[in-house]
PDB file of C-alpha atoms in Angstrom:
ATOM      1  CA  MET A1353      18.242 -13.821   5.014  1.00 46.00           C
ATOM      2  CA  ILE A1354      15.754 -10.968   5.001  1.00 45.00           C
ATOM      3  CA  ALA A1355      15.468  -8.862   8.118  1.00 45.00           C
ATOM      4  CA  ASN A1356      11.881  -8.298   9.148  1.00 44.00           C
ATOM      5  CA  SER A1357      10.665  -5.023   7.693  1.00 41.00           C
ATOM      6  CA  LYS A1358       9.593  -2.244   9.989  1.00 42.00           C
ATOM      7  CA  ILE A1359       6.005  -2.633  10.960  1.00 41.00           C
ATOM      8  CA  ILE A1360       4.156   0.625  10.576  1.00 46.00           C
ATOM      9  CA  ILE A1361       0.956  -0.818  11.934  1.00 50.00           C
ATOM     10  CA  ASN A1362       0.422  -1.393  15.614  1.00 48.00           C
ATOM     11  CA  PHE A1363      -2.274  -3.769  16.735  1.00 47.00           C
ATOM     12  CA  ALA A1364      -5.069  -1.925  18.451  1.00 46.00           C
ATOM     13  CA  ASN A1365      -5.300  -2.448  22.177  1.00 45.00           C
ATOM     14  CA  ASN A1366      -8.561  -4.387  22.415  1.00 42.00           C
ATOM     15  CA  HIS A1367      -8.919  -3.584  26.094  1.00 46.00           C
ATOM     16  CA  ASN A1368      -9.550   0.083  25.301  1.00 49.00           C
ATOM     17  CA  SER A1369     -11.692  -0.684  22.249  1.00 47.00           C
ATOM     18  CA  ASN A1370     -15.339  -0.039  21.965  1.00 61.00           C
ATOM     19  CA  ASP A1371     -17.034  -3.406  22.581  1.00 65.00           C
ATOM     20  CA  SER A1372     -19.926  -2.605  20.262  1.00 67.00           C
ATOM     21  CA  ILE A1373     -17.549  -1.947  17.356  1.00 63.00           C
ATOM     22  CA  MET A1374     -15.692  -5.180  18.103  1.00 62.00           C
ATOM     23  CA  ALA A1375     -18.996  -7.051  18.094  1.00 68.00           C
ATOM     24  CA  LYS A1376     -20.208  -5.290  14.940  1.00 68.00           C
ATOM     25  CA  TYR A1377     -17.129  -6.319  12.979  1.00 66.00           C
ATOM     26  CA  ASN A1378     -16.910  -9.742  14.614  1.00 69.00           C
ATOM     27  CA  ILE A1379     -13.519  -9.036  16.176  1.00 69.00           C
ATOM     28  CA  THR A1380     -12.343 -11.269  18.991  1.00 67.00           C
ATOM     29  CA  GLU A1381      -9.085 -11.418  20.873  1.00 66.00           C
ATOM     30  CA  LYS A1382      -6.747 -14.112  19.629  1.00 62.00           C
ATOM     31  CA  LYS A1383      -5.550 -16.666  22.122  1.00 62.00           C
ATOM     32  CA  LYS A1384      -1.875 -17.594  21.951  1.00 60.00           C
ATOM     33  CA  ARG A1385      -1.140 -21.260  21.482  1.00 58.00           C
ATOM     34  CA  GLU A1386       1.928 -23.065  20.290  1.00 57.00           C
ATOM     35  CA  ALA A1387       1.460 -25.217  17.200  1.00 56.00           C
ATOM     36  CA  THR A1388       3.551 -28.356  17.435  1.00 61.00           C
ATOM     37  CA  TYR A1389       4.477 -28.340  13.748  1.00 60.00           C
ATOM     38  CA  CYS A1390       6.208 -24.955  14.146  1.00 60.00           C
ATOM     39  CA  THR A1391       9.224 -26.695  15.652  1.00 67.00           C
ATOM     40  CA  LEU A1392       9.352 -29.372  12.954  1.00 74.00           C
ATOM     41  CA  VAL A1393      10.674 -27.106  10.178  1.00 80.00           C
ATOM     42  CA  LYS A1394      14.463 -27.024  10.126  1.00 88.00           C
ATOM     43  CA  PRO A1395      15.987 -23.547  10.568  1.00 88.00           C
ATOM     44  CA  VAL A1396      17.706 -23.595   7.156  1.00 93.00           C
ATOM     45  CA  LEU A1397      14.432 -24.434   5.403  1.00 93.00           C
ATOM     46  CA  MET A1398      12.636 -21.843   7.521  1.00 94.00           C
ATOM     47  CA  ASP A1399      15.141 -19.167   6.403  1.00 95.00           C
ATOM     48  CA  GLU A1400      14.654 -20.126   2.765  1.00 96.00           C
ATOM     49  CA  LEU A1401      10.862 -20.180   2.992  1.00 97.00           C
ATOM     50  CA  GLN A1402      10.802 -16.885   4.894  1.00 97.00           C
ATOM     51  CA  GLU A1403      12.636 -15.128   2.054  1.00 97.00           C
ATOM     52  CA  LYS A1404      10.445 -16.705  -0.605  1.00 98.00           C
ATOM     53  CA  ILE A1405       7.222 -15.923   1.271  1.00 98.00           C
ATOM     54  CA  TYR A1406       8.284 -12.317   1.747  1.00 98.00           C
ATOM     55  CA  ASP A1407       9.218 -12.028  -1.929  1.00 97.00           C
ATOM     56  CA  LEU A1408       5.950 -13.474  -3.212  1.00 97.00           C
ATOM     57  CA  VAL A1409       3.563 -11.827  -0.783  1.00 98.00           C
ATOM     58  CA  VAL A1410       5.190  -8.434  -0.226  1.00 97.00           C
ATOM     59  CA  VAL A1411       7.567  -7.711  -3.103  1.00 97.00           C
ATOM     60  CA  GLN A1412       5.355  -9.212  -5.821  1.00 98.00           C
ATOM     61  CA  LYS A1413       2.256  -7.895  -3.983  1.00 97.00           C
ATOM     62  CA  LYS A1414       0.336 -11.166  -4.053  1.00 98.00           C
ATOM     63  CA  TYR A1415      -1.582  -9.861  -1.017  1.00 97.00           C
ATOM     64  CA  LYS A1416      -3.657  -7.813  -3.484  1.00 97.00           C
ATOM     65  CA  ASP A1417      -5.102 -11.021  -4.940  1.00 97.00           C
ATOM     66  CA  LYS A1418      -8.351 -11.820  -3.099  1.00 96.00           C
ATOM     67  CA  ASN A1419      -7.874 -15.504  -3.882  1.00 95.00           C
ATOM     68  CA  TYR A1420      -4.254 -15.846  -2.785  1.00 96.00           C
ATOM     69  CA  THR A1421      -4.630 -18.461  -0.073  1.00 96.00           C
ATOM     70  CA  ALA A1422      -2.036 -20.236   2.020  1.00 97.00           C
ATOM     71  CA  ARG A1423      -2.641 -23.242  -0.229  1.00 97.00           C
ATOM     72  CA  ARG A1424      -1.756 -21.240  -3.362  1.00 98.00           C
ATOM     73  CA  LEU A1425       1.311 -19.786  -1.660  1.00 98.00           C
ATOM     74  CA  ALA A1426       2.432 -23.279  -0.660  1.00 97.00           C
ATOM     75  CA  ALA A1427       1.929 -24.503  -4.228  1.00 98.00           C
ATOM     76  CA  ASP A1428       3.953 -21.555  -5.574  1.00 97.00           C
ATOM     77  CA  LEU A1429       6.734 -22.447  -3.124  1.00 97.00           C
ATOM     78  CA  GLY A1430       6.582 -26.188  -3.825  1.00 97.00           C
ATOM     79  CA  THR A1431       5.831 -26.999  -0.197  1.00 96.00           C
ATOM     80  CA  ASN A1432       2.804 -27.641   2.000  1.00 95.00           C
ATOM     81  CA  THR A1433       0.511 -25.354   3.967  1.00 95.00           C
ATOM     82  CA  ARG A1434       1.757 -26.612   7.321  1.00 94.00           C
ATOM     83  CA  TYR A1435       5.267 -25.376   6.505  1.00 94.00           C
ATOM     84  CA  VAL A1436       3.915 -22.052   5.252  1.00 96.00           C
ATOM     85  CA  SER A1437       1.881 -21.642   8.438  1.00 94.00           C
ATOM     86  CA  ALA A1438       4.853 -22.552  10.600  1.00 94.00           C
ATOM     87  CA  VAL A1439       7.146 -20.038   8.902  1.00 96.00           C
ATOM     88  CA  VAL A1440       4.581 -17.239   8.977  1.00 96.00           C
ATOM     89  CA  ASN A1441       3.809 -17.932  12.638  1.00 94.00           C
ATOM     90  CA  VAL A1442       7.424 -18.209  13.786  1.00 94.00           C
ATOM     91  CA  ARG A1443       9.199 -15.682  11.559  1.00 94.00           C
ATOM     92  CA  PHE A1444       6.481 -13.081  11.066  1.00 95.00           C
ATOM     93  CA  GLY A1445       4.737 -13.538  14.423  1.00 94.00           C
ATOM     94  CA  MET A1446       1.191 -13.904  13.126  1.00 96.00           C
ATOM     95  CA  ASN A1447      -1.094 -16.245  11.235  1.00 95.00           C
ATOM     96  CA  TYR A1448      -1.373 -16.238   7.448  1.00 97.00           C
ATOM     97  CA  THR A1449      -4.523 -14.115   7.306  1.00 96.00           C
ATOM     98  CA  SER A1450      -3.067 -11.449   9.600  1.00 97.00           C
ATOM     99  CA  PHE A1451       0.164 -11.467   7.599  1.00 98.00           C
ATOM    100  CA  ILE A1452      -1.689 -10.849   4.333  1.00 98.00           C
ATOM    101  CA  ASN A1453      -4.034  -8.291   5.900  1.00 98.00           C
ATOM    102  CA  LYS A1454      -1.121  -6.350   7.412  1.00 97.00           C
ATOM    103  CA  TYR A1455       0.153  -5.475   3.947  1.00 98.00           C
ATOM    104  CA  ARG A1456      -3.342  -4.794   2.640  1.00 98.00           C
ATOM    105  CA  ILE A1457      -3.929  -2.329   5.479  1.00 98.00           C
ATOM    106  CA  GLN A1458      -0.533  -0.676   4.933  1.00 97.00           C
ATOM    107  CA  GLU A1459      -1.482  -0.073   1.321  1.00 96.00           C
ATOM    108  CA  ALA A1460      -4.935   1.163   2.343  1.00 96.00           C
ATOM    109  CA  LEU A1461      -3.287   3.661   4.708  1.00 94.00           C
ATOM    110  CA  ALA A1462      -1.167   4.995   1.856  1.00 92.00           C
ATOM    111  CA  ILE A1463      -4.239   5.346  -0.343  1.00 92.00           C
ATOM    112  CA  LEU A1464      -6.283   7.004   2.406  1.00 91.00           C
ATOM    113  CA  THR A1465      -3.579   9.608   3.006  1.00 88.00           C
ATOM    114  CA  GLY A1466      -2.829  10.185  -0.669  1.00 83.00           C
ATOM    115  CA  LYS A1467      -4.149  13.011  -2.809  1.00 76.00           C
ATOM    116  CA  ARG A1468      -6.400  10.814  -4.942  1.00 69.00           C
ATOM    117  CA  GLN A1469      -8.190   9.344  -1.896  1.00 66.00           C
ATOM    118  CA  GLU A1470     -10.839  12.064  -2.035  1.00 71.00           C
ATOM    119  CA  ARG A1471     -12.550  10.453  -5.024  1.00 80.00           C
ATOM    120  CA  LEU A1472     -12.411   6.863  -3.831  1.00 85.00           C
ATOM    121  CA  ARG A1473     -15.135   5.081  -1.906  1.00 89.00           C
ATOM    122  CA  MET A1474     -14.210   2.635   0.866  1.00 91.00           C
ATOM    123  CA  GLU A1475     -15.445  -0.217  -1.324  1.00 93.00           C
ATOM    124  CA  ASP A1476     -13.005   0.883  -4.039  1.00 93.00           C
ATOM    125  CA  ILE A1477     -10.092   0.986  -1.602  1.00 94.00           C
ATOM    126  CA  SER A1478     -11.090  -2.362  -0.115  1.00 95.00           C
ATOM    127  CA  ASP A1479     -11.098  -3.907  -3.569  1.00 95.00           C
ATOM    128  CA  MET A1480      -7.821  -2.252  -4.625  1.00 95.00           C
ATOM    129  CA  VAL A1481      -5.880  -3.691  -1.700  1.00 97.00           C
ATOM    130  CA  GLY A1482      -7.276  -7.214  -1.994  1.00 97.00           C
ATOM    131  CA  PHE A1483     -10.188  -7.610   0.401  1.00 97.00           C
ATOM    132  CA  ALA A1484     -13.100  -9.708  -0.790  1.00 94.00           C
ATOM    133  CA  ASN A1485     -15.664  -7.372   0.771  1.00 93.00           C
ATOM    134  CA  ARG A1486     -16.071  -4.166   2.729  1.00 92.00           C
ATOM    135  CA  GLN A1487     -16.872  -6.019   5.976  1.00 95.00           C
ATOM    136  CA  SER A1488     -13.522  -7.840   5.929  1.00 95.00           C
ATOM    137  CA  PHE A1489     -11.744  -4.576   5.162  1.00 97.00           C
ATOM    138  CA  TYR A1490     -13.402  -2.721   8.033  1.00 96.00           C
ATOM    139  CA  ALA A1491     -12.751  -5.564  10.497  1.00 96.00           C
ATOM    140  CA  ALA A1492      -9.070  -5.857   9.561  1.00 97.00           C
ATOM    141  CA  PHE A1493      -8.603  -2.085   9.525  1.00 97.00           C
ATOM    142  CA  TYR A1494     -10.124  -1.740  12.972  1.00 96.00           C
ATOM    143  CA  ARG A1495      -8.067  -4.670  14.300  1.00 96.00           C
ATOM    144  CA  PHE A1496      -4.775  -3.134  13.105  1.00 96.00           C
ATOM    145  CA  ILE A1497      -5.408   0.605  13.438  1.00 96.00           C
ATOM    146  CA  GLY A1498      -8.036   0.843  16.172  1.00 96.00           C
ATOM    147  CA  ILE A1499     -10.455   3.096  14.303  1.00 96.00           C
ATOM    148  CA  LYS A1500     -12.747   2.766  11.292  1.00 95.00           C
ATOM    149  CA  PRO A1501     -11.320   3.580   7.833  1.00 94.00           C
ATOM    150  CA  LYS A1502     -13.716   6.506   7.404  1.00 91.00           C
ATOM    151  CA  GLU A1503     -12.519   7.978  10.705  1.00 93.00           C
ATOM    152  CA  TYR A1504      -8.913   7.578   9.609  1.00 92.00           C
ATOM    153  CA  LYS A1505      -9.713   9.212   6.262  1.00 88.00           C
ATOM    154  CA  ALA A1506     -11.433  12.130   8.014  1.00 87.00           C
ATOM    155  CA  GLN A1507      -8.471  12.620  10.372  1.00 87.00           C
ATOM    156  CA  HIS A1508      -6.026  12.776   7.470  1.00 81.00           C
ATOM    157  CA  ALA A1509      -8.183  14.652   4.940  1.00 72.00           C
ATOM    158  CA  SER A1510      -7.209  18.093   6.190  1.00 57.00           C
ATOM    159  CA  LYS A1511      -3.472  17.342   6.333  1.00 54.00           C
TER     160      LYS A1511
END
């Protein structure tokens, strides 16, 4: 069984966030609710699917594919989307979109702090890490990091 990897991203505290930025990027607080199907997957199957999901999404970097949906992941695993959702929710503590975006943002952070970042536009970085458009990239970046990508880039440009 794979131990959960260290999370280098902390969710931004929405209570201290600028409401206008949240509105601009269409960011809302998620409400916690328990999905009934999460308890239907047997622990042994959940362990197996967790490893396979991690391998496909993280190790094989499927998160970079803009079209890699939960449906495609389920097909690659030979299971259904309800099981994929249950495993991602229970074992990774987030929904599928957040799970995928977490790794996209981690990669974006590495690019933004790297030496070659100076020549790249935000649209280029967004595309490189798998976002369909700049708006989705900015919204996810702000949700995870708490500032805009350009602000993050500016903070790390002189270092």
